[in-house]
GROMACS .gro file of C-alpha atoms in nm:
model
  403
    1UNK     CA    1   9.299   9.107  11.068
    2UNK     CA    2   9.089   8.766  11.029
    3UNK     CA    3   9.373   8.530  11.008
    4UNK     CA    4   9.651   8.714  11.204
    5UNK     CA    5   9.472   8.669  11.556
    6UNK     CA    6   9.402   8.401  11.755
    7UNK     CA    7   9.054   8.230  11.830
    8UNK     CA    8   9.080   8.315  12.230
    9UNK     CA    9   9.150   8.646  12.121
   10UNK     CA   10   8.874   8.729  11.914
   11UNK     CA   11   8.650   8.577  12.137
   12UNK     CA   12   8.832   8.770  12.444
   13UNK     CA   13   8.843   9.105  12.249
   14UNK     CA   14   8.432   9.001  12.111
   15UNK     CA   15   8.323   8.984  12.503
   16UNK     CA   16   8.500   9.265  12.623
   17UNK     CA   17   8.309   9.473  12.345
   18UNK     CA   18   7.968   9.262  12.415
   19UNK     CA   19   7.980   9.422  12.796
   20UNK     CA   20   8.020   9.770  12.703
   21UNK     CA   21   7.714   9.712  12.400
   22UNK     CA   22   7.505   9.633  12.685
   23UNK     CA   23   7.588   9.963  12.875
   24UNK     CA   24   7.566  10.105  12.534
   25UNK     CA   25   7.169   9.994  12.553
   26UNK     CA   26   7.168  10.087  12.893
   27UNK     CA   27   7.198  10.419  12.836
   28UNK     CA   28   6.995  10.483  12.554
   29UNK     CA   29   6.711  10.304  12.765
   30UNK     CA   30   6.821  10.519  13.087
   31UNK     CA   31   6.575  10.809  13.041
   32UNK     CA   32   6.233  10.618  13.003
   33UNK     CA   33   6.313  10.405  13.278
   34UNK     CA   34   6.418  10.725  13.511
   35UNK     CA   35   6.144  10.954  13.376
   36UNK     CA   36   5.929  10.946  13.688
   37UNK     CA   37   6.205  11.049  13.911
   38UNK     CA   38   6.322  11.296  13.674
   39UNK     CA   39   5.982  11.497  13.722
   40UNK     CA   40   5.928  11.404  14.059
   41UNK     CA   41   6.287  11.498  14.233
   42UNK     CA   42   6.418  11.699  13.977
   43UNK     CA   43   6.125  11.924  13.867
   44UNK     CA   44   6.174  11.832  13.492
   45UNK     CA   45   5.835  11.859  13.316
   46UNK     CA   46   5.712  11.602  13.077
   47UNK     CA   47   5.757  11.787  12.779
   48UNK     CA   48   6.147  11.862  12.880
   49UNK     CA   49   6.155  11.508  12.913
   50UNK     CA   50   6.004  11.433  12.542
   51UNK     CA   51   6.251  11.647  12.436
   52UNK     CA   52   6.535  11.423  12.540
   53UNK     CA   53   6.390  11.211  12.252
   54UNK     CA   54   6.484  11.511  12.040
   55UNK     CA   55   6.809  11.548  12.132
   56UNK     CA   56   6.892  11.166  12.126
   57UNK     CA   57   6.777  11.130  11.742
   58UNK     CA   58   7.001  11.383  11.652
   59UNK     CA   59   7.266  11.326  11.840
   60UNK     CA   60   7.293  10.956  11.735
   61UNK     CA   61   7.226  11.019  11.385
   62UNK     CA   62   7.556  11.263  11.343
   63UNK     CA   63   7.728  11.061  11.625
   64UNK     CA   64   7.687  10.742  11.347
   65UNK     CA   65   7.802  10.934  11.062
   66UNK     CA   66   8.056  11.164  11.232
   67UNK     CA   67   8.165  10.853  11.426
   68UNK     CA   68   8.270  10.640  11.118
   69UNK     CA   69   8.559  10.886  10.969
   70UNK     CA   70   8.727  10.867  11.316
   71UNK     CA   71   8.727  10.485  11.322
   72UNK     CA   72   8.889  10.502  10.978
   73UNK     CA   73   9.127  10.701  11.121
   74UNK     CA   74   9.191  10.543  11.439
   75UNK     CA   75   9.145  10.188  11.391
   76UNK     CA   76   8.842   9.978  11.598
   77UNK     CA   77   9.095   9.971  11.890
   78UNK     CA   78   9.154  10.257  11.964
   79UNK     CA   79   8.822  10.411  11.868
   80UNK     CA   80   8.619  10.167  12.098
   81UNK     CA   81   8.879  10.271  12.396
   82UNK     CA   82   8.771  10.690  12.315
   83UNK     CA   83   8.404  10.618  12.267
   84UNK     CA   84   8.360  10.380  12.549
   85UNK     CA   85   8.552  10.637  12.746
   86UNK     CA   86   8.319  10.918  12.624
   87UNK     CA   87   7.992  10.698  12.749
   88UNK     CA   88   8.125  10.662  13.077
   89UNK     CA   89   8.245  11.054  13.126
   90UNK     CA   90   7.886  11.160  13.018
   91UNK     CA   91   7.707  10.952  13.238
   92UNK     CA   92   7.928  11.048  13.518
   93UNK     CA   93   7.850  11.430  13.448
   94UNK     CA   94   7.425  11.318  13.446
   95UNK     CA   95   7.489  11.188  13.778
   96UNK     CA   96   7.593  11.494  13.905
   97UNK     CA   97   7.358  11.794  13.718
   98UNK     CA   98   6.979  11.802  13.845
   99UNK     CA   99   6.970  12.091  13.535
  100UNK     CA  100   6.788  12.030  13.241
  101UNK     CA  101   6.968  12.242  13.030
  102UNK     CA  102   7.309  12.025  13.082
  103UNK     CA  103   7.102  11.699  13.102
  104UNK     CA  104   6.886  11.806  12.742
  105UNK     CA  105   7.309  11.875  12.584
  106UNK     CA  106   7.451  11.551  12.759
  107UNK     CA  107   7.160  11.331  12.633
  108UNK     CA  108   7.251  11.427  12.279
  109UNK     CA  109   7.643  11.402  12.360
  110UNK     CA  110   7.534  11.054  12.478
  111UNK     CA  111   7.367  10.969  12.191
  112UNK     CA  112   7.658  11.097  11.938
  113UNK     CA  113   7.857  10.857  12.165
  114UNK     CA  114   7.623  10.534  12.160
  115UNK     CA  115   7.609  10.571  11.753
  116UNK     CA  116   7.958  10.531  11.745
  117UNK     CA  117   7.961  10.232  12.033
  118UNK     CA  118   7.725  10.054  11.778
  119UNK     CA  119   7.978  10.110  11.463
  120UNK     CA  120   8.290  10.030  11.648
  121UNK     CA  121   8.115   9.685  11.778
  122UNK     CA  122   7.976   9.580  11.440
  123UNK     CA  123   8.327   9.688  11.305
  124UNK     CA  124   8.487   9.422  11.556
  125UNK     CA  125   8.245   9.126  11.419
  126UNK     CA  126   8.305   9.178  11.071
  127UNK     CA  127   8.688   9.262  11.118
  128UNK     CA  128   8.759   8.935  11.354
  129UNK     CA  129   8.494   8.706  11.209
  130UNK     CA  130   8.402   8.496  10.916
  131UNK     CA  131   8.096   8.558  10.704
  132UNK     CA  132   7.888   8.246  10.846
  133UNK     CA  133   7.925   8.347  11.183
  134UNK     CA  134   7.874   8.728  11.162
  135UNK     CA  135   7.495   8.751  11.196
  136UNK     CA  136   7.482   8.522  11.487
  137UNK     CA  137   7.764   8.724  11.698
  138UNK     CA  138   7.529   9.062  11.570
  139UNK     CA  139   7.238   8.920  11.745
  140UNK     CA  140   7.384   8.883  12.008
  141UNK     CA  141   7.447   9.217  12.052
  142UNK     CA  142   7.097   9.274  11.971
  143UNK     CA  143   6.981   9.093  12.225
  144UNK     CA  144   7.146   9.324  12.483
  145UNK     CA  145   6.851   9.582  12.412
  146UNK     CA  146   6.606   9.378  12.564
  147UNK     CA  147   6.804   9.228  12.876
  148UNK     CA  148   6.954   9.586  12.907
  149UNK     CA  149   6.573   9.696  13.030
  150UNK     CA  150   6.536   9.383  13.219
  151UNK     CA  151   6.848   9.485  13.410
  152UNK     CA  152   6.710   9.838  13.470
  153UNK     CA  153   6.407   9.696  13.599
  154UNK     CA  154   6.550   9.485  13.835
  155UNK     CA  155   6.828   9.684  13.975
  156UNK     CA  156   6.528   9.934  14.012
  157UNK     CA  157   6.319   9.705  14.173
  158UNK     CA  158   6.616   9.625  14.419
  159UNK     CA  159   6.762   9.991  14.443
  160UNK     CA  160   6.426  10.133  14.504
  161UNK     CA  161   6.292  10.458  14.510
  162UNK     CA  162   6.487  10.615  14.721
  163UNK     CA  163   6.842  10.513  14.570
  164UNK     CA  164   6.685  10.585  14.180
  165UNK     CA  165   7.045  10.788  14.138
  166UNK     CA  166   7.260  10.445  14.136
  167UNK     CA  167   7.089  10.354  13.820
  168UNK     CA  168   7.236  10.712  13.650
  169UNK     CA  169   7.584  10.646  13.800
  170UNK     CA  170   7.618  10.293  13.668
  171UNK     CA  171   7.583  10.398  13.270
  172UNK     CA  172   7.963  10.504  13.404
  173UNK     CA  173   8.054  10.147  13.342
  174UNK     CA  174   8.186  10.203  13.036
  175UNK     CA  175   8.496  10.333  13.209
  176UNK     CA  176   8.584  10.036  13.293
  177UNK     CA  177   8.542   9.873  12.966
  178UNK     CA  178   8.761  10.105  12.752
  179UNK     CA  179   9.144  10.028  12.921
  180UNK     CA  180   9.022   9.639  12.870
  181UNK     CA  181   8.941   9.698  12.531
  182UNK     CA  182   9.203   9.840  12.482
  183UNK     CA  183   9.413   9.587  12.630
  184UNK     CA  184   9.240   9.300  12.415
  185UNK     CA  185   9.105   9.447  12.101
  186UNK     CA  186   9.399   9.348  11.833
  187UNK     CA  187   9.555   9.639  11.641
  188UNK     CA  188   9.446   9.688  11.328
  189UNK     CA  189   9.649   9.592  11.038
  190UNK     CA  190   9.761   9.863  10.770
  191UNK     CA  191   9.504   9.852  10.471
  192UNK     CA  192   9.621   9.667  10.145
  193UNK     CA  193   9.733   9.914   9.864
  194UNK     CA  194   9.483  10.002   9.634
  195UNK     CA  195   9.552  10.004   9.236
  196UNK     CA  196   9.512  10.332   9.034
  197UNK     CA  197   9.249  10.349   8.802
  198UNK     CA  198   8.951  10.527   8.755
  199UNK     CA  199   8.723  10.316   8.981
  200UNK     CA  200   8.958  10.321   9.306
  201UNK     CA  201   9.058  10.646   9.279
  202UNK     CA  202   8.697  10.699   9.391
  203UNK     CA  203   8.696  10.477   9.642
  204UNK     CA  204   9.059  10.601   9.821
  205UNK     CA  205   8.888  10.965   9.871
  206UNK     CA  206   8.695  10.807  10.187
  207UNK     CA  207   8.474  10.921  10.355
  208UNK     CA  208   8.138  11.003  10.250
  209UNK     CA  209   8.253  11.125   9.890
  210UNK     CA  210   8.307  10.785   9.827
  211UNK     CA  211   8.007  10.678   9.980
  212UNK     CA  212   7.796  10.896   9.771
  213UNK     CA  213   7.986  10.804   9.467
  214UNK     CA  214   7.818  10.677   9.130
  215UNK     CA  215   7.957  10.343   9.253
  216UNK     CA  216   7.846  10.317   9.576
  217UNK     CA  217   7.568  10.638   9.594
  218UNK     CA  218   7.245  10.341   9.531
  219UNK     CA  219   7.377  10.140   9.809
  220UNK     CA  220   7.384  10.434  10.061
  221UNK     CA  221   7.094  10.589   9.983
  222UNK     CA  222   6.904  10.227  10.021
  223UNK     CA  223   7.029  10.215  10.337
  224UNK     CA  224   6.963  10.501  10.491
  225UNK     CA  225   6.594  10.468  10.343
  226UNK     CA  226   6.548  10.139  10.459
  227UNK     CA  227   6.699  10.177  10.807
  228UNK     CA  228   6.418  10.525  10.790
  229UNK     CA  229   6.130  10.285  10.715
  230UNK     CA  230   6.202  10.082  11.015
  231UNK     CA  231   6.250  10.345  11.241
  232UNK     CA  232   5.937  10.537  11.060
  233UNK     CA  233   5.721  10.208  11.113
  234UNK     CA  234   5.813  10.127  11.469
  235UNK     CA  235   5.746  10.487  11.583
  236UNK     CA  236   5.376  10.486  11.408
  237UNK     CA  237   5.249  10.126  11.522
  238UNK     CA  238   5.511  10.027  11.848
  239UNK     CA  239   5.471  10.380  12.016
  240UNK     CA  240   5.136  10.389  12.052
  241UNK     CA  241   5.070   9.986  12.173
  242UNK     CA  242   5.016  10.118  12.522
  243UNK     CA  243   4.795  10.407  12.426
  244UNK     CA  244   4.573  10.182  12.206
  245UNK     CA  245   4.563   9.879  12.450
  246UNK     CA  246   4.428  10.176  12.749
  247UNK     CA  247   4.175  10.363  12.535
  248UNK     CA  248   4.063  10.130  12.265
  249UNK     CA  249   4.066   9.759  12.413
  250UNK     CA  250   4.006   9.888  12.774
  251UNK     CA  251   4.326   9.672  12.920
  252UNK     CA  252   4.474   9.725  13.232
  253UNK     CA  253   4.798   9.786  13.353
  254UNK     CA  254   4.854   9.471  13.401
  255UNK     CA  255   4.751   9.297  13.078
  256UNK     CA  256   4.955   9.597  12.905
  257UNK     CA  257   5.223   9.494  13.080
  258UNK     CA  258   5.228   9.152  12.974
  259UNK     CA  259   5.151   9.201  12.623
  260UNK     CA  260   5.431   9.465  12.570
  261UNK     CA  261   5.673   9.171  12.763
  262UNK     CA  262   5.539   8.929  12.519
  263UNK     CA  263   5.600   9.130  12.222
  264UNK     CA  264   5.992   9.195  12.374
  265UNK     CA  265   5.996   8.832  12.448
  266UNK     CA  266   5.922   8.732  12.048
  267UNK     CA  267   6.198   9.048  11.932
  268UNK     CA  268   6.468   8.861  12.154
  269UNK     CA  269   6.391   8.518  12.032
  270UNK     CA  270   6.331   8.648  11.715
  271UNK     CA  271   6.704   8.855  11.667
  272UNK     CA  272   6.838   8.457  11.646
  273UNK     CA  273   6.616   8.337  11.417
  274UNK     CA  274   6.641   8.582  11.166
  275UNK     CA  275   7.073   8.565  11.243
  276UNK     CA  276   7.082   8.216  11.153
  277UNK     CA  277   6.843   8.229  10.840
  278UNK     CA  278   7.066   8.563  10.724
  279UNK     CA  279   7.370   8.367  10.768
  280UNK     CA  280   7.219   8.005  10.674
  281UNK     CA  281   7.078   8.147  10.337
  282UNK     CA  282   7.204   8.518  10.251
  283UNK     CA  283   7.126   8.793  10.399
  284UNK     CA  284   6.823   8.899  10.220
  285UNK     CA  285   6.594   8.626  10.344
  286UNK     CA  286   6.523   8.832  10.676
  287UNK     CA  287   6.306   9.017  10.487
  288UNK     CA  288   6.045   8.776  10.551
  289UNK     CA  289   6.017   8.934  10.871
  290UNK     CA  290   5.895   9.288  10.727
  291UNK     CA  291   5.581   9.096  10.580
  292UNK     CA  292   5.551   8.892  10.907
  293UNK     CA  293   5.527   9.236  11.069
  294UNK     CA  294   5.319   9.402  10.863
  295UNK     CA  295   5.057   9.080  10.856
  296UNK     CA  296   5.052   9.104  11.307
  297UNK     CA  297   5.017   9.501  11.293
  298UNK     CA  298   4.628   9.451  11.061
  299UNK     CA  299   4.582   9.156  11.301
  300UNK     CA  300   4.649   9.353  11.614
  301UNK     CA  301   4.436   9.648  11.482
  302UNK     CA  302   4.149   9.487  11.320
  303UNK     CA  303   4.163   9.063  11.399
  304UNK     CA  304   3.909   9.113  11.689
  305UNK     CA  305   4.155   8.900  11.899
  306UNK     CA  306   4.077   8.888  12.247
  307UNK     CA  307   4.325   8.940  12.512
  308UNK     CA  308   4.495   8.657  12.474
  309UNK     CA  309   4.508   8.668  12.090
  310UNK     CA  310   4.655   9.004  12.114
  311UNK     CA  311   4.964   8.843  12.289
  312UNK     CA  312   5.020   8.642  12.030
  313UNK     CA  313   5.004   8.946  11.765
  314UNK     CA  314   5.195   9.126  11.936
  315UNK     CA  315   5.457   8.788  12.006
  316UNK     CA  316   5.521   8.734  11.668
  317UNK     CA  317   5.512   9.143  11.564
  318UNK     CA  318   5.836   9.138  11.755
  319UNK     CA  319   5.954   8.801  11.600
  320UNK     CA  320   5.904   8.992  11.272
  321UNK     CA  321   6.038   9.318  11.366
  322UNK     CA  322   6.352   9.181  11.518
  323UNK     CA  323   6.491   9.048  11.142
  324UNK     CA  324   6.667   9.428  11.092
  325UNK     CA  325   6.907   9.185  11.295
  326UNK     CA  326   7.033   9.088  10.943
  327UNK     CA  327   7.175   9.482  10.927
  328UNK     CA  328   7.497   9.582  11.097
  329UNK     CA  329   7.641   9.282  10.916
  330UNK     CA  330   7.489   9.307  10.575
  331UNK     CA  331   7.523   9.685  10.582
  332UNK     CA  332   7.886   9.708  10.624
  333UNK     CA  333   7.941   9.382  10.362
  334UNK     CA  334   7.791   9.598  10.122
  335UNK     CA  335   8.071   9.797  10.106
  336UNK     CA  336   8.460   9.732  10.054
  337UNK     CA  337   8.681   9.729  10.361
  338UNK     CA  338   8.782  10.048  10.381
  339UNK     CA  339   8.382  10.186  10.392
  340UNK     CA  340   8.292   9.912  10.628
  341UNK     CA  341   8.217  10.164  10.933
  342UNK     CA  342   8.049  10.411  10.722
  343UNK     CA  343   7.859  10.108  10.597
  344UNK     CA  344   7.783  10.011  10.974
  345UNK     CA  345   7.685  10.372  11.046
  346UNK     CA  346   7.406  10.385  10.787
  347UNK     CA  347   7.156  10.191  11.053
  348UNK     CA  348   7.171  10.463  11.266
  349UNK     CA  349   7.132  10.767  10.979
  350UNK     CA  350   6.760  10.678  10.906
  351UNK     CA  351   6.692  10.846  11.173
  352UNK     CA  352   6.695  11.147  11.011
  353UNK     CA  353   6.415  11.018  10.745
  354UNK     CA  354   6.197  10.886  11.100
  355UNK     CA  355   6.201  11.234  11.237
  356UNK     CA  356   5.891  11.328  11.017
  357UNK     CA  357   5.690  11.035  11.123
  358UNK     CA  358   5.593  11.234  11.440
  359UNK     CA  359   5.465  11.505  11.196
  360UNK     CA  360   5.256  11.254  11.016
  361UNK     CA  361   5.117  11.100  11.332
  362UNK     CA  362   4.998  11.465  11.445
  363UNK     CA  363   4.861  11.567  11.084
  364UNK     CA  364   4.687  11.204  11.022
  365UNK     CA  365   4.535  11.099  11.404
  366UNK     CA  366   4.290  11.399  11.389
  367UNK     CA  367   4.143  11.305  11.071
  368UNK     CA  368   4.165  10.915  10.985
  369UNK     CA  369   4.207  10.829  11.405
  370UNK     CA  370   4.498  10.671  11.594
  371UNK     CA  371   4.414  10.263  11.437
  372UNK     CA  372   4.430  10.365  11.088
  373UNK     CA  373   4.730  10.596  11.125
  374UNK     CA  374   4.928  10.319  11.330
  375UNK     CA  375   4.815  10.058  11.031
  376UNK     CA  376   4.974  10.285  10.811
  377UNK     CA  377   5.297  10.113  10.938
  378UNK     CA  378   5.187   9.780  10.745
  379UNK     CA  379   5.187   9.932  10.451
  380UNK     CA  380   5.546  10.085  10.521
  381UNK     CA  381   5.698   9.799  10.623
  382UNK     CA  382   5.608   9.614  10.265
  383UNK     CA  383   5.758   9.908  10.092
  384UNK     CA  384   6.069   9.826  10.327
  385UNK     CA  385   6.056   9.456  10.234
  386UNK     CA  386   6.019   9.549   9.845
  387UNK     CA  387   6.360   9.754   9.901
  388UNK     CA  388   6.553   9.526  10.109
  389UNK     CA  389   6.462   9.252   9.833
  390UNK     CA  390   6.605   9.557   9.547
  391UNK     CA  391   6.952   9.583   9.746
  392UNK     CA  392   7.247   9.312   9.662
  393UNK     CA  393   7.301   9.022   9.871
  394UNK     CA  394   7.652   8.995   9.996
  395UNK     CA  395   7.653   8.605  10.126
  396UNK     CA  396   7.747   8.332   9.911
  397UNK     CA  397   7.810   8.266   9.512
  398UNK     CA  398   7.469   8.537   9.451
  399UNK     CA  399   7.678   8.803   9.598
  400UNK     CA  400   7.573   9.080   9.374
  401UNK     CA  401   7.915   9.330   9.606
  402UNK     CA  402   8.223   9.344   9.450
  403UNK     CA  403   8.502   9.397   9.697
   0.00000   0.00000   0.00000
């Protein structure tokens, strides 16, 4: 597909993609942003809307997984038209239900939809792109997380209470997006035919046979465990910031607010960093940023800092936590071409693994207290680094893939 398209093309077809990934954040941000009004005007109670968290981790875990078959069979262009599509419908049907019921079923059909968005658009980069370039154009997309919530808060500031709807009825704008994509995305080309012997008739079952082949069955299961001890670790030591900043270092809102805008401040700085070391020197060397994490969560917990001190903690935290940039490119290489989106789709399936770290959190804060079960993410995220550093590198003459 590389060389049989034009530059402008891929760059057209790239951008196209880029505005519906940050729509694709958008929407997965929608909820906490809304939550207020959600109680307020539409009776929900707080635990219906913690629930929505339930909802959303399964929906885009099997949305990921389910997701990748169809973009096998489909191609990217046409699957990025039908799941851009799907985002849009769903978030025109939340505008109009004040139900919980339908909002609880359409946050996890929204969900299955944005686990797909995030395979299709990490399909485009390493379908259009070359190598060298790959991690860069990922963190780009990366970076839409963080300017997607500084979009919701300033169309919220603007909008205002009153008009808090008009932020539900603009996650439609992946409407729009689809017929463009469609119109710029190139077609994919027919796969290459794939020699009979023993080793590729495993790999031209598909699917998820193949991907839990002997071949390929170490690779996924990596994955999906490392993508769970990110997810796992976040959820222990990032969750609970806030709560520890109010009850145990006595901030107030205001100095929360800045520190938790510092620490998005280093994770969007950070994405870029750790895209142009992964690209610069393989893809492995973002691991760096798991011990970098792990060192800012003890010094957050127990350095003493002051409030200032904490900011810078918390700064680099994100810095460090931001190198899973390094993933939705280095997950897909792993694989040959024709397993590249169920490659892709592993980032979203440790989600299944994170869902127990809520469990932990309720079985270890009574007895050990909420600093020493949030430090418990430092020693996670060295285990992650240890099995990032055990997986293959894919960049360069160490390559340890065949394709």
């Amino acid at each position: 597909m590389l060389e049989e398209v034009s530059l402008s093309r891929r760059i057209a077809a790239y951008l196209i993609v880029l505005v519906g990934y940050i729509f694709y954040c958008y929407n997965f941000n929608l909820v906490d942003y809304i939550r207020p009004y959600l109680v307020s005007d539409y009776r929900f109670t707080l635990n219906q809307t913690a629930n929505f968290s339930i909802a959303a981790n399964i929906g885009i875990t099997v949305g990921a997984l389910g997701w990748a078959g169809f973009v096998v069979w489909a191609g990217l262009r046409r699957a990025i038209f039908a799941i851009a599509a799907l985002i849009g419908g769903i978030a025109v049907l939340q505008a109009l239900s004040d139900d919980f019921s339908v909002w609880f079923g359409l946050r996890g059909l929204m969900a299955a939809a944005l686990g797909g968005y995030y395979v299709v658009a990490t399909g485009l980069v390493v379908a259009l792109f070359p190598p060298a370039m790959r991690g860069k154009l990922i963190a780009l997309n990366s970076a839409m997380y963080p300017l997607s919530n500084m979009l919701l808060g300033a169309l919220g500031g603007a909008l205002g209470d009153a008009n808090w709807h008009v932020l539900v009825w603009l996650g439609a704008v992946p409407l729009l997006v689809a017929p463009l994509a469609l119109a710029l995305v190139p077609a994919d080309r027919a796969p290459p035919p794939i020699e009979r012997t023993e080793v590729s008739r495993e790999v031209l079952v598909g699917g998820w046979r193949a991907m839990m082949s002997r071949r390929w069955r170490w690779l996924t299961i990596g994955c999906v465990v490392l993508s769970g001890i990110d997810f796992s670790a976040y959820q222990l030591f990032a969750s609970f910031t806030t709560l520890y900043m109010k009850q145990e270092l006595q901030f107030d809102a205001a100095q929360v607010g800045a520190t938790v805008a510092t620490l998005a401040a280093g994770s969007l700085g950070g994405g870029f960093f750790w895209a142009w070391l992964s690209d610069r020197f393989g893809r492995r060397s973002a691991a760096g940023g798991y011990l970098l994490a792990a060192a800012c969560v003890v010094l957050f917990l127990f350095g003493g800092l002051s409030g200032r001190g904490v900011g810078v903690a918390a700064f680099f935290f994100g810095v460090g936590l931001s190198c899973t940039t390094a993933w939705g490119v280095w997950f897909a290489e792993l694989f040959p071409d024709r397993l590249r989106p169920y490659g892709a789709a592993l980032f979203h399936a440790g989600h299944v693994i994170a869902m127990g770290a809520p469990l932990f959190f309720a079985v270890a804060n009574p007895r050990i207290g909420l600093q020493w079960t949030m430090a418990t993410a430092a020693l996670i995220y060295l285990a992650g680094m240890a099995l990032w550093l055990a997986l293959p590198e894919t960049l360069g003459r160490n390559s340890g893939v065949e394709e």
